[in-house]
Amino acid sequence: MIAISQKHWTGDVAELLRVGDGFVLDDVDPEDTPGYERSKKHAAEDLASGALQLDEYQERLYAQSRVDATRASVLLVLQAMDSAGKGGILRHVVGSVDPQGVSISAFKKPTDEERRHDFLWRVKRRAPEAGMIGVFDRSHYEDVLIGRVRELAPPDEIERRYGAIDRFEKRLTDAGTRIVKVMLHISRDEQKERLMRRLDRPDKHWKYNPGDVDERELWPKYMAAYQTVFERTSTAHAPWFVVPANRKWYARIAVQHLLLEALEDINPHWPAATYMVDAEKKRLAAS
Amino acid sequence: MIAISQKHWTGDVAELLRVGDGFVLDDVDPEDTPGYERSKKHAAEDLASGALQLDEYQERLYAQSRVDATRASVLLVLQAMDSAGKGGILRHVVGSVDPQGVSISAFKKPTDEERRHDFLWRVKRRAPEAGMIGVFDRSHYEDVLIGRVRELAPPDEIERRYGAIDRFEKRLTDAGTRIVKVMLHISRDEQKERLMRRLDRPDKHWKYNPGDVDERELWPKYMAAYQTVFERTSTAHAPWFVVPANRKWYARIAVQHLLLEALEDINPHWPAATYMVDAEKKRLAAS
């Protein structure tokens, strides 16, 4: 077993960030750094050392899936308001893992074909294979977030979806997938600053969309929709974690830590050879 | 335009490695380092500086595909005998790019469903989207390599496939994809050493398969099948590059350079804003 380095944490991060009974999103301060009292500079070092652990864990998981009958995988679900830092998580946390062991699925506005199916259809097809770390960049939760805020479906259909999501996630976890659901939580003011920086830099103009401002106007409605999501879908088998994200460096080490814990829970090990090692050495030497 | 750093190359790498008329695989020395006279230590530095260029190029390509009507993409096709270093290319060259901009497709033994379709069916579905670097870890070429050596299809079907591959690749390039086809070329002795190292290390046992030795026995037949592939499918629009790979560090900077040249050829630039920047700044400030 690889021991996850805990030395830089002052508390149980997963416990501090997990959405449990009585959780109130409004009470979370996006500037906060729960369980971490070191500086931004230290966070970069801690992220780098965590990356090595994550990489080895993932390779073990992958190796085991090729040889043993294990079906274990990890699924990171990333949800956030625009500019909250999903891309940075993908680049700096997920990007440190061997790309052969990662599958990223970005869920955008559904295509015509996707709309002709149940909302979970496109999501199920992207569930991670055994041995992989799957990442959902946005997810089925959009269908109860923008779906609710923008009234893209009737209320009873939105209502039905919470239960459908729960059953879907239960089946996935029963089949061996560890699900880590993360909302990156930034403040409305922080978003304004980040969007303004995009407008200030010509090489970032492509990341800005006038629709982003329209969505900002609906901020309180989105926060209410997230609160409902947390109340209805943070379960023992697929808990939500709300990660304060005004400080990008904190969000990155926190999400990395949640992934490390999921892998530690699987505890993958190098699989034993399924052949006679000495006999193969002789065959190979003679070849 | 980003200028690709050429300073560490003593020759035109793409030209040196490209399969042209009269190419003979047997004449390529897998120990060689064409166009590069610096040491392994320098190669690591050169790889790191190339990684920054590759990353920026890819982000520009991606950005442009989101905004402009460009359909440009890059497809890296990787073929090699076992242990030649495909995994290292994926980890150390492709892995340096933002994972959101990369799609890796590993083609293994076809499934029953895949076998019920034409050999190109599964491959076409994995062609890279605009803005992406797609990587084929093995490819449709297996169908004229192991397919030929192991006689998995009748000779006239194998014969038909060369033409089908050429037409498929022509359509892809016409639609905007730069195709870079790479064979990593190791010697039979080097393979033996690498397989032996896998047998020596318990954490590498999972990478070894007794079938690897059976394939080794067919080495001359595989080399002949590769020679035929090069003669039949190295075209102006989709050339083959044979990269000597006994020195892993050389293979990595060489493949990185081929990707950089493909991107330089596309010459992606940051797209202009499709909205009024100043007006948006005011809207955002007021939001």
Coordinates of C-alpha atoms in Angstrom, one line a residue:
Chain A
M1 CA 0.0 0.0 0.0
I2 CA 1.2 3.5 -0.8
A3 CA 0.8 5.8 2.1
I4 CA -0.9 9.0 1.1
S5 CA 1.1 11.8 2.5
Q6 CA -1.0 13.5 5.1
K7 CA 1.6 15.6 6.6
H8 CA 0.6 18.8 5.0
W9 CA -3.0 18.5 6.0
T10 CA -4.2 19.7 9.4
G11 CA -7.5 17.9 9.2
D12 CA -9.5 15.2 7.4
V13 CA -10.0 17.0 4.1
A14 CA -12.6 14.6 2.7
E15 CA -14.6 14.9 5.9
L16 CA -14.3 18.7 5.9
L17 CA -15.5 19.0 2.3
R18 CA -18.1 16.2 2.2
V19 CA -21.7 17.3 1.9
G20 CA -23.5 15.7 4.9
D21 CA -26.8 16.2 6.7
G22 CA -27.7 19.8 7.2
F23 CA -25.2 21.1 4.7
V24 CA -25.8 24.7 3.6
L25 CA -23.9 25.9 0.5
D26 CA -24.4 29.5 1.5
D27 CA -22.3 28.8 4.6
V28 CA -19.2 27.7 2.6
D29 CA -16.7 30.5 2.2
P30 CA -15.1 30.2 -1.3
E31 CA -11.9 31.9 0.1
D32 CA -11.4 29.2 2.7
T33 CA -8.8 26.5 2.6
P34 CA -10.2 23.7 4.9
G35 CA -7.5 21.5 6.4
Y36 CA -4.6 23.4 4.8
E37 CA -2.6 26.1 6.5
R38 CA 0.4 26.2 4.3
S39 CA 1.1 28.8 1.6
K40 CA 0.5 28.8 -2.1
K41 CA 4.2 28.1 -2.7
H42 CA 4.0 25.0 -0.5
A43 CA 0.8 23.9 -2.2
A44 CA 2.7 23.7 -5.5
E45 CA 5.3 21.4 -3.9
D46 CA 2.5 19.3 -2.3
L47 CA 0.7 19.0 -5.6
A48 CA 3.9 17.8 -7.3
S49 CA 4.5 15.1 -4.6
G50 CA 0.9 14.0 -4.8
A51 CA 1.1 13.7 -8.5
L52 CA 3.7 11.0 -8.2
Q53 CA 1.5 9.1 -5.8
L54 CA -1.5 9.5 -8.1
D55 CA 0.4 8.3 -11.1
E56 CA 1.6 5.2 -9.3
Y57 CA -1.8 4.4 -7.9
Q58 CA -3.3 4.7 -11.3
E59 CA -0.8 2.5 -13.0
R60 CA -1.4 -0.2 -10.4
L61 CA -5.1 0.1 -10.9
Y62 CA -4.6 -0.2 -14.6
A63 CA -2.2 -3.1 -14.3
Q64 CA -4.6 -5.0 -12.0
S65 CA -7.5 -4.5 -14.4
R66 CA -5.5 -6.1 -17.2
V67 CA -4.7 -9.2 -15.2
D68 CA -7.0 -9.8 -12.4
A69 CA -10.8 -10.0 -12.5
T70 CA -11.1 -6.6 -10.8
R71 CA -13.6 -4.1 -12.2
A72 CA -12.4 -1.2 -10.1
S73 CA -12.3 2.3 -11.6
V74 CA -12.6 5.9 -10.4
L75 CA -15.0 8.5 -11.7
L76 CA -14.5 12.2 -11.0
V77 CA -17.5 14.3 -11.6
L78 CA -16.7 18.0 -12.0
Q79 CA -19.4 20.7 -11.7
A80 CA -19.0 24.4 -11.3
M81 CA -20.0 27.8 -12.5
D82 CA -18.1 29.2 -15.4
S83 CA -14.4 30.0 -14.8
A84 CA -14.4 28.2 -11.4
G85 CA -11.3 26.2 -12.5
K86 CA -12.4 22.9 -14.0
G87 CA -9.9 23.3 -16.8
G88 CA -7.1 23.8 -14.3
I89 CA -8.1 20.6 -12.5
L90 CA -8.0 18.7 -15.7
R91 CA -4.6 20.2 -16.7
H92 CA -2.8 20.2 -13.3
V93 CA -4.3 17.3 -11.4
V94 CA -5.6 14.9 -14.0
G95 CA -2.9 15.9 -16.4
S96 CA -0.2 14.5 -14.1
V97 CA -1.4 10.9 -14.7
D98 CA -0.3 8.8 -17.6
P99 CA -2.8 9.8 -20.4
Q100 CA -3.4 6.1 -21.2
G101 CA -5.1 5.7 -17.9
V102 CA -7.5 8.6 -18.1
S103 CA -10.7 9.2 -20.1
I104 CA -12.1 12.7 -20.1
S105 CA -15.7 13.3 -21.2
A106 CA -16.9 16.9 -21.7
F107 CA -20.6 17.1 -21.7
K108 CA -21.8 20.1 -23.6
K109 CA -25.3 21.2 -24.7
P110 CA -26.9 17.9 -25.9
T111 CA -26.9 17.1 -29.6
D112 CA -30.1 16.4 -31.4
E113 CA -29.4 12.7 -31.2
E114 CA -28.7 12.9 -27.5
R115 CA -31.9 14.8 -26.9
R116 CA -33.9 12.0 -28.4
H117 CA -32.7 9.7 -25.6
D118 CA -33.1 9.8 -21.8
F119 CA -30.8 12.3 -20.2
L120 CA -28.6 9.5 -18.8
W121 CA -28.0 7.8 -22.2
R122 CA -25.0 9.8 -23.2
V123 CA -23.5 9.6 -19.7
K124 CA -23.8 5.9 -19.3
R125 CA -21.8 5.3 -22.4
R126 CA -18.9 7.3 -21.0
A127 CA -18.7 5.4 -17.6
P128 CA -15.0 4.6 -17.1
E129 CA -13.7 1.2 -18.0
A130 CA -12.0 -1.0 -15.4
G131 CA -8.6 0.4 -14.5
M132 CA -9.3 3.9 -15.6
I133 CA -9.8 7.3 -14.0
G134 CA -12.8 8.7 -15.8
V135 CA -13.5 12.4 -15.6
F136 CA -16.8 14.1 -16.4
D137 CA -16.3 17.7 -17.3
R138 CA -19.9 18.7 -16.5
S139 CA -22.2 15.8 -16.3
H140 CA -25.7 14.5 -15.8
Y141 CA -26.0 17.1 -13.1
E142 CA -26.4 19.8 -15.8
D143 CA -29.8 18.2 -16.4
V144 CA -31.0 19.2 -12.9
L145 CA -29.0 22.5 -12.7
I146 CA -29.3 24.4 -16.0
G147 CA -32.3 22.1 -16.7
R148 CA -34.0 23.4 -13.6
V149 CA -32.9 27.1 -13.7
R150 CA -33.7 27.5 -17.4
E151 CA -36.8 25.3 -17.2
L152 CA -35.5 23.1 -20.0
A153 CA -37.8 20.2 -18.8
P154 CA -41.1 20.2 -16.9
P155 CA -40.9 20.1 -13.1
D156 CA -42.0 16.5 -12.7
E157 CA -39.3 15.4 -15.2
I158 CA -36.7 17.3 -13.2
E159 CA -38.1 15.6 -10.1
R160 CA -37.8 12.2 -11.6
R161 CA -34.2 12.8 -12.5
Y162 CA -32.8 12.9 -8.9
G163 CA -34.0 9.4 -8.4
A164 CA -32.7 8.2 -11.7
I165 CA -29.3 9.7 -11.0
D166 CA -29.2 8.0 -7.6
R167 CA -30.0 4.6 -9.0
F168 CA -27.5 5.0 -11.9
E169 CA -24.7 6.0 -9.5
K170 CA -25.6 3.1 -7.2
R171 CA -25.3 0.6 -10.0
L172 CA -21.9 2.1 -11.0
T173 CA -20.5 1.9 -7.5
D174 CA -21.9 -1.6 -7.0
A175 CA -20.0 -2.6 -10.2
G176 CA -16.7 -1.3 -8.8
T177 CA -16.5 2.4 -9.6
R178 CA -15.5 4.9 -6.9
I179 CA -17.5 8.1 -7.6
V180 CA -16.0 11.4 -6.4
K181 CA -18.4 14.3 -7.1
V182 CA -16.9 17.7 -6.8
M183 CA -18.4 21.2 -7.0
L184 CA -15.8 23.9 -7.4
H185 CA -17.2 26.8 -5.4
I186 CA -16.2 30.3 -6.4
S187 CA -17.8 33.6 -5.3
R188 CA -19.7 35.8 -7.7
D189 CA -17.1 38.5 -7.3
E190 CA -14.3 36.1 -8.1
Q191 CA -16.1 35.1 -11.2
K192 CA -16.4 38.7 -12.3
E193 CA -12.6 39.2 -11.9
R194 CA -11.8 36.0 -13.8
L195 CA -14.2 36.8 -16.7
M196 CA -12.7 40.3 -16.9
R197 CA -9.2 38.9 -17.2
R198 CA -10.4 36.9 -20.1
L199 CA -11.7 40.1 -21.8
D200 CA -8.3 41.8 -21.0
R201 CA -6.2 39.2 -22.8
P202 CA -6.6 38.5 -26.6
D203 CA -5.3 35.0 -26.1
K204 CA -8.2 34.4 -23.7
H205 CA -11.0 36.0 -25.7
W206 CA -12.0 32.6 -27.1
K207 CA -12.9 31.4 -23.6
Y208 CA -15.4 34.2 -23.1
N209 CA -18.9 34.0 -24.2
P210 CA -21.5 36.8 -23.8
G211 CA -23.9 34.2 -22.5
D212 CA -21.6 33.9 -19.4
V213 CA -23.0 37.3 -18.2
D214 CA -26.6 36.1 -18.7
E215 CA -25.8 33.1 -16.6
R216 CA -24.3 35.3 -13.9
E217 CA -27.6 37.1 -13.5
L218 CA -29.1 33.7 -12.5
W219 CA -26.4 33.1 -9.8
P220 CA -28.8 32.8 -6.9
K221 CA -31.0 30.4 -8.8
Y222 CA -28.0 28.3 -9.7
M223 CA -26.9 28.2 -6.0
A224 CA -30.4 27.1 -5.0
A225 CA -30.3 24.4 -7.7
Y226 CA -27.0 23.2 -6.4
Q227 CA -28.3 23.2 -2.8
T228 CA -31.2 20.9 -4.0
V229 CA -28.7 18.6 -5.9
F230 CA -26.7 18.2 -2.7
E231 CA -29.7 17.4 -0.6
R232 CA -31.1 14.9 -3.0
T233 CA -27.9 13.2 -4.4
S234 CA -25.1 13.3 -1.8
T235 CA -25.2 9.6 -0.8
A236 CA -23.0 7.3 1.2
H237 CA -21.9 5.6 -2.1
A238 CA -21.5 8.8 -4.1
P239 CA -21.0 11.8 -1.9
W240 CA -20.6 15.3 -3.0
F241 CA -17.6 17.4 -2.0
V242 CA -17.9 21.2 -2.2
V243 CA -14.4 22.5 -2.7
P244 CA -13.8 26.3 -2.1
A245 CA -12.1 27.4 -5.3
N246 CA -11.3 31.1 -5.1
R247 CA -7.8 30.0 -4.5
K248 CA -7.0 27.7 -7.4
W249 CA -4.0 26.2 -5.7
Y250 CA -6.2 25.0 -2.8
A251 CA -8.8 23.5 -5.1
R252 CA -6.1 21.5 -7.0
I253 CA -4.5 19.9 -4.0
A254 CA -7.9 19.2 -2.5
V255 CA -9.3 17.5 -5.5
Q256 CA -6.0 15.6 -5.9
H257 CA -6.4 14.4 -2.3
L258 CA -9.9 13.2 -2.9
L259 CA -8.7 11.2 -5.9
L260 CA -5.9 9.8 -3.8
E261 CA -8.3 8.7 -1.1
A262 CA -10.6 7.0 -3.7
L263 CA -7.6 5.1 -5.0
E264 CA -6.4 4.3 -1.5
D265 CA -9.8 2.8 -0.8
I266 CA -9.4 0.5 -3.9
N267 CA -5.9 -0.2 -2.7
P268 CA -4.7 -1.6 -6.1
H269 CA -1.6 -3.7 -6.1
W270 CA 0.7 -5.0 -8.8
P271 CA -0.8 -8.2 -10.1
A272 CA 1.0 -11.5 -9.8
A273 CA 2.3 -13.1 -13.0
T274 CA -0.1 -15.5 -14.6
Y275 CA 2.8 -17.4 -16.2
M276 CA 5.9 -19.1 -14.9
V277 CA 8.5 -16.3 -14.7
D278 CA 11.5 -18.6 -14.7
A279 CA 10.3 -20.7 -17.6
E280 CA 9.6 -17.5 -19.6
K281 CA 13.1 -16.2 -18.9
K282 CA 14.4 -19.4 -20.5
R283 CA 12.1 -19.2 -23.5
L284 CA 13.0 -15.6 -24.0
A285 CA 16.7 -16.2 -23.7
A286 CA 16.5 -18.9 -26.3
S287 CA 14.4 -16.8 -28.7
Chain B
M1 CA 3.6 32.0 -35.4
I2 CA 5.6 30.1 -32.8
A3 CA 9.0 29.3 -34.1
I4 CA 9.9 25.7 -33.5
S5 CA 13.3 25.5 -31.9
Q6 CA 15.6 24.0 -34.5
K7 CA 18.8 24.8 -32.7
H8 CA 19.4 21.3 -31.3
W9 CA 18.9 19.6 -34.6
T10 CA 21.8 19.2 -37.1
G11 CA 19.5 18.2 -40.0
D12 CA 15.9 18.2 -41.2
V13 CA 14.6 15.5 -38.9
A14 CA 11.3 14.9 -40.8
E15 CA 13.3 14.6 -44.1
L16 CA 15.8 12.2 -42.5
L17 CA 13.0 10.0 -41.0
R18 CA 10.5 10.1 -43.8
V19 CA 9.9 7.0 -45.9
G20 CA 10.4 7.9 -49.5
D21 CA 11.1 6.1 -52.7
G22 CA 13.5 3.2 -52.4
F23 CA 13.3 3.1 -48.6
V24 CA 14.6 -0.2 -47.1
L25 CA 13.7 -0.9 -43.5
D26 CA 16.7 -3.2 -43.1
D27 CA 19.0 -0.3 -43.8
V28 CA 17.8 1.7 -40.8
D29 CA 20.0 1.3 -37.7
P30 CA 17.8 1.3 -34.6
E31 CA 20.7 2.7 -32.5
D32 CA 21.0 5.7 -34.7
T33 CA 19.9 9.3 -33.8
P34 CA 19.4 11.0 -37.1
G35 CA 19.8 14.8 -37.0
Y36 CA 20.7 14.8 -33.3
E37 CA 24.3 14.9 -31.9
R38 CA 23.7 15.9 -28.4
S39 CA 23.6 13.7 -25.3
K40 CA 20.8 12.0 -23.5
K41 CA 20.9 14.6 -20.8
H42 CA 20.5 17.4 -23.3
A43 CA 17.6 15.4 -24.9
A44 CA 15.7 15.7 -21.7
E45 CA 16.1 19.4 -21.7
D46 CA 15.1 19.7 -25.3
L47 CA 12.1 17.5 -24.7
A48 CA 11.0 19.8 -21.9
S49 CA 11.3 23.0 -24.0
G50 CA 9.5 21.3 -26.9
A51 CA 6.7 20.3 -24.5
L52 CA 5.9 24.0 -23.8
Q53 CA 5.7 24.7 -27.6
L54 CA 3.5 21.7 -28.2
D55 CA 1.2 22.7 -25.4
E56 CA 0.8 26.2 -26.7
Y57 CA 0.3 25.1 -30.3
Q58 CA -2.4 22.6 -29.2
E59 CA -4.2 25.2 -27.2
R60 CA -4.3 27.6 -30.1
L61 CA -5.5 24.8 -32.4
Y62 CA -8.3 24.0 -29.9
A63 CA -9.2 27.6 -29.4
Q64 CA -9.5 28.2 -33.1
S65 CA -11.7 25.1 -33.6
R66 CA -14.1 26.5 -31.0
V67 CA -14.5 29.9 -32.7
D68 CA -13.5 29.8 -36.4
A69 CA -14.7 27.4 -39.0
T70 CA -11.4 25.5 -39.1
R71 CA -11.6 21.7 -39.1
A72 CA -7.9 21.2 -38.5
S73 CA -6.6 18.4 -36.3
V74 CA -3.6 16.2 -35.9
L75 CA -3.5 12.4 -35.9
L76 CA -0.5 10.5 -34.7
V77 CA -0.5 6.9 -35.7
L78 CA 1.9 4.8 -33.6
Q79 CA 3.0 1.3 -34.7
A80 CA 5.8 -0.8 -33.3
M81 CA 6.8 -4.2 -32.2
D82 CA 6.2 -4.9 -28.5
S83 CA 8.3 -2.9 -26.0
A84 CA 9.4 -0.4 -28.6
G85 CA 8.2 2.5 -26.5
K86 CA 4.7 3.5 -27.6
G87 CA 3.8 3.8 -23.9
G88 CA 6.7 6.1 -23.3
I89 CA 5.7 8.3 -26.2
L90 CA 2.2 8.6 -24.8
R91 CA 3.4 9.4 -21.4
H92 CA 6.3 11.7 -22.1
V93 CA 5.4 13.4 -25.4
V94 CA 1.6 13.3 -25.6
G95 CA 1.3 13.5 -21.8
S96 CA 2.8 17.0 -21.8
V97 CA -0.2 18.4 -23.6
D98 CA -3.4 19.5 -21.8
P99 CA -5.4 16.3 -21.6
Q100 CA -8.5 18.2 -22.8
G101 CA -6.9 18.5 -26.2
V102 CA -5.9 14.9 -26.7
S103 CA -7.8 11.8 -27.5
I104 CA -6.0 8.5 -27.3
S105 CA -7.5 5.4 -29.0
A106 CA -5.9 2.0 -28.2
F107 CA -6.8 -0.6 -30.8
K108 CA -6.6 -4.1 -29.4
K109 CA -7.7 -7.4 -30.8
P110 CA -11.1 -6.6 -32.5
T111 CA -14.2 -7.4 -30.5
D112 CA -16.9 -9.6 -32.0
E113 CA -18.9 -6.5 -32.9
E114 CA -15.9 -4.9 -34.6
R115 CA -15.2 -8.1 -36.5
R116 CA -18.6 -8.0 -38.0
H117 CA -17.7 -4.7 -39.7
D118 CA -15.1 -3.7 -42.2
F119 CA -11.7 -3.3 -40.7
L120 CA -11.8 0.5 -40.9
W121 CA -15.2 0.8 -39.1
R122 CA -13.8 1.1 -35.6
V123 CA -11.0 3.4 -36.8
K124 CA -13.1 5.9 -38.6
R125 CA -15.2 6.4 -35.4
R126 CA -12.0 7.5 -33.6
A127 CA -10.8 10.1 -36.0
P128 CA -9.9 13.2 -34.1
E129 CA -12.4 16.0 -33.8
A130 CA -11.4 19.5 -35.0
G131 CA -8.9 21.1 -32.6
M132 CA -7.7 17.8 -31.1
I133 CA -4.5 15.8 -31.2
G134 CA -5.7 12.2 -31.8
V135 CA -3.4 9.3 -31.1
F136 CA -3.8 5.8 -32.4
D137 CA -2.0 3.4 -30.2
R138 CA -1.8 0.7 -32.9
S139 CA -4.2 1.2 -35.7
H140 CA -5.7 0.0 -39.0
Y141 CA -2.2 -1.0 -39.9
E142 CA -2.5 -4.0 -37.6
D143 CA -4.9 -5.4 -40.2
V144 CA -2.1 -5.5 -42.8
L145 CA 0.6 -6.4 -40.3
I146 CA -0.5 -9.1 -37.9
G147 CA -3.3 -9.7 -40.4
R148 CA -0.7 -10.6 -43.0
V149 CA 1.8 -12.4 -40.8
R150 CA -0.8 -14.5 -39.0
E151 CA -2.9 -14.9 -42.1
L152 CA -6.0 -13.6 -40.3
A153 CA -7.6 -12.7 -43.7
P154 CA -7.2 -14.1 -47.2
P155 CA -4.5 -12.6 -49.4
D156 CA -6.9 -10.7 -51.7
E157 CA -8.6 -9.1 -48.7
I158 CA -5.2 -8.0 -47.3
E159 CA -4.4 -6.7 -50.8
R160 CA -7.6 -4.7 -50.9
R161 CA -6.9 -3.1 -47.6
Y162 CA -3.8 -1.1 -48.7
G163 CA -6.0 0.8 -51.2
A164 CA -8.8 1.2 -48.7
I165 CA -6.3 2.7 -46.2
D166 CA -5.0 5.1 -48.7
R167 CA -8.4 6.4 -49.6
F168 CA -9.5 6.7 -46.0
E169 CA -6.3 8.7 -45.1
K170 CA -6.8 10.9 -48.2
R171 CA -10.3 11.7 -47.1
L172 CA -9.1 12.5 -43.6
T173 CA -6.4 14.8 -44.8
D174 CA -8.7 16.5 -47.3
A175 CA -11.0 17.3 -44.4
G176 CA -8.2 19.0 -42.4
T177 CA -6.4 16.3 -40.4
R178 CA -2.6 16.2 -40.5
I179 CA -1.6 12.6 -40.3
V180 CA 1.8 11.6 -38.8
K181 CA 2.5 7.9 -39.1
V182 CA 5.3 6.7 -36.9
M183 CA 6.9 3.3 -36.7
L184 CA 9.2 3.0 -33.6
H185 CA 12.0 0.8 -34.8
I186 CA 13.9 -1.3 -32.3
S187 CA 16.3 -4.2 -32.9
R188 CA 15.4 -7.7 -32.0
D189 CA 18.2 -7.8 -29.4
E190 CA 17.0 -4.6 -27.8
Q191 CA 13.5 -6.2 -27.5
K192 CA 14.9 -9.2 -25.8
E193 CA 16.6 -7.0 -23.2
R194 CA 13.5 -5.0 -22.6
L195 CA 11.3 -8.1 -22.2
M196 CA 13.9 -9.6 -19.9
R197 CA 13.7 -6.5 -17.7
R198 CA 9.9 -6.9 -17.5
L199 CA 10.5 -10.4 -16.2
D200 CA 13.1 -9.2 -13.7
R201 CA 10.7 -6.7 -12.1
P202 CA 7.5 -7.9 -10.3
D203 CA 5.9 -4.5 -10.9
K204 CA 6.4 -5.0 -14.6
H205 CA 5.2 -8.6 -14.8
W206 CA 1.8 -7.5 -16.0
K207 CA 3.3 -6.0 -19.1
Y208 CA 4.8 -9.3 -20.2
N209 CA 2.8 -11.8 -22.1
P210 CA 4.1 -15.3 -23.1
G211 CA 2.7 -14.5 -26.6
D212 CA 5.4 -11.9 -26.9
V213 CA 8.0 -14.6 -27.5
D214 CA 5.8 -16.3 -30.1
E215 CA 5.7 -13.0 -32.0
R216 CA 9.4 -12.5 -31.7
E217 CA 9.9 -15.8 -33.6
L218 CA 8.0 -14.1 -36.5
W219 CA 10.3 -11.0 -36.4
P220 CA 11.5 -11.3 -40.0
K221 CA 7.9 -11.8 -41.3
Y222 CA 6.8 -8.7 -39.4
M223 CA 9.7 -6.6 -40.8
A224 CA 8.7 -7.8 -44.3
A225 CA 5.1 -6.8 -43.6
Y226 CA 6.2 -3.4 -42.4
Q227 CA 8.4 -3.0 -45.6
T228 CA 5.3 -3.7 -47.7
V229 CA 3.2 -1.2 -45.6
F230 CA 5.8 1.5 -46.2
E231 CA 5.9 0.8 -50.0
R232 CA 2.2 0.8 -50.3
T233 CA 1.0 3.5 -47.9
S234 CA 3.7 6.1 -47.4
T235 CA 2.1 8.9 -49.4
A236 CA 2.6 12.7 -49.8
H237 CA -0.5 13.3 -47.8
A238 CA 0.2 10.7 -45.1
P239 CA 3.8 9.8 -45.0
W240 CA 5.4 7.2 -42.8
F241 CA 8.3 8.1 -40.5
V242 CA 10.6 5.3 -39.2
V243 CA 12.1 6.4 -35.9
P244 CA 15.1 4.5 -34.6
A245 CA 14.0 3.7 -31.0
N246 CA 16.7 1.7 -29.3
R247 CA 17.4 5.0 -27.5
K248 CA 14.1 6.0 -26.0
W249 CA 15.2 9.6 -25.4
Y250 CA 15.9 10.0 -29.2
A251 CA 12.5 8.5 -30.2
R252 CA 10.7 10.9 -27.9
I253 CA 12.3 14.1 -29.1
A254 CA 11.9 12.9 -32.7
V255 CA 8.2 12.2 -32.4
Q256 CA 7.7 15.4 -30.5
H257 CA 9.4 17.3 -33.4
L258 CA 7.2 15.6 -36.0
L259 CA 4.1 16.7 -34.0
L260 CA 5.5 20.2 -33.8
E261 CA 6.0 20.3 -37.5
A262 CA 2.5 19.1 -38.2
L263 CA 1.2 21.9 -35.9
E264 CA 3.5 24.5 -37.5
D265 CA 2.1 23.5 -40.8
I266 CA -1.5 24.2 -39.6
N267 CA -0.1 27.4 -38.0
P268 CA -3.1 27.9 -35.6
H269 CA -3.6 31.4 -34.1
W270 CA -5.6 32.8 -31.3
P271 CA -9.0 33.5 -32.8
A272 CA -10.4 37.0 -32.8
A273 CA -13.3 37.8 -30.5
T274 CA -16.7 37.3 -32.1
Y275 CA -18.3 39.9 -29.7
M276 CA -17.6 43.5 -28.9
V277 CA -14.9 43.3 -26.2
D278 CA -15.5 46.8 -24.8
A279 CA -19.2 46.4 -24.7
E280 CA -18.8 43.1 -22.9
K281 CA -16.5 44.7 -20.3
K282 CA -19.3 47.2 -19.5
R283 CA -21.9 44.5 -19.3
L284 CA -19.8 42.4 -17.1
A285 CA -18.8 45.3 -14.8
A286 CA -22.5 46.1 -14.4
S287 CA -23.4 42.5 -13.6

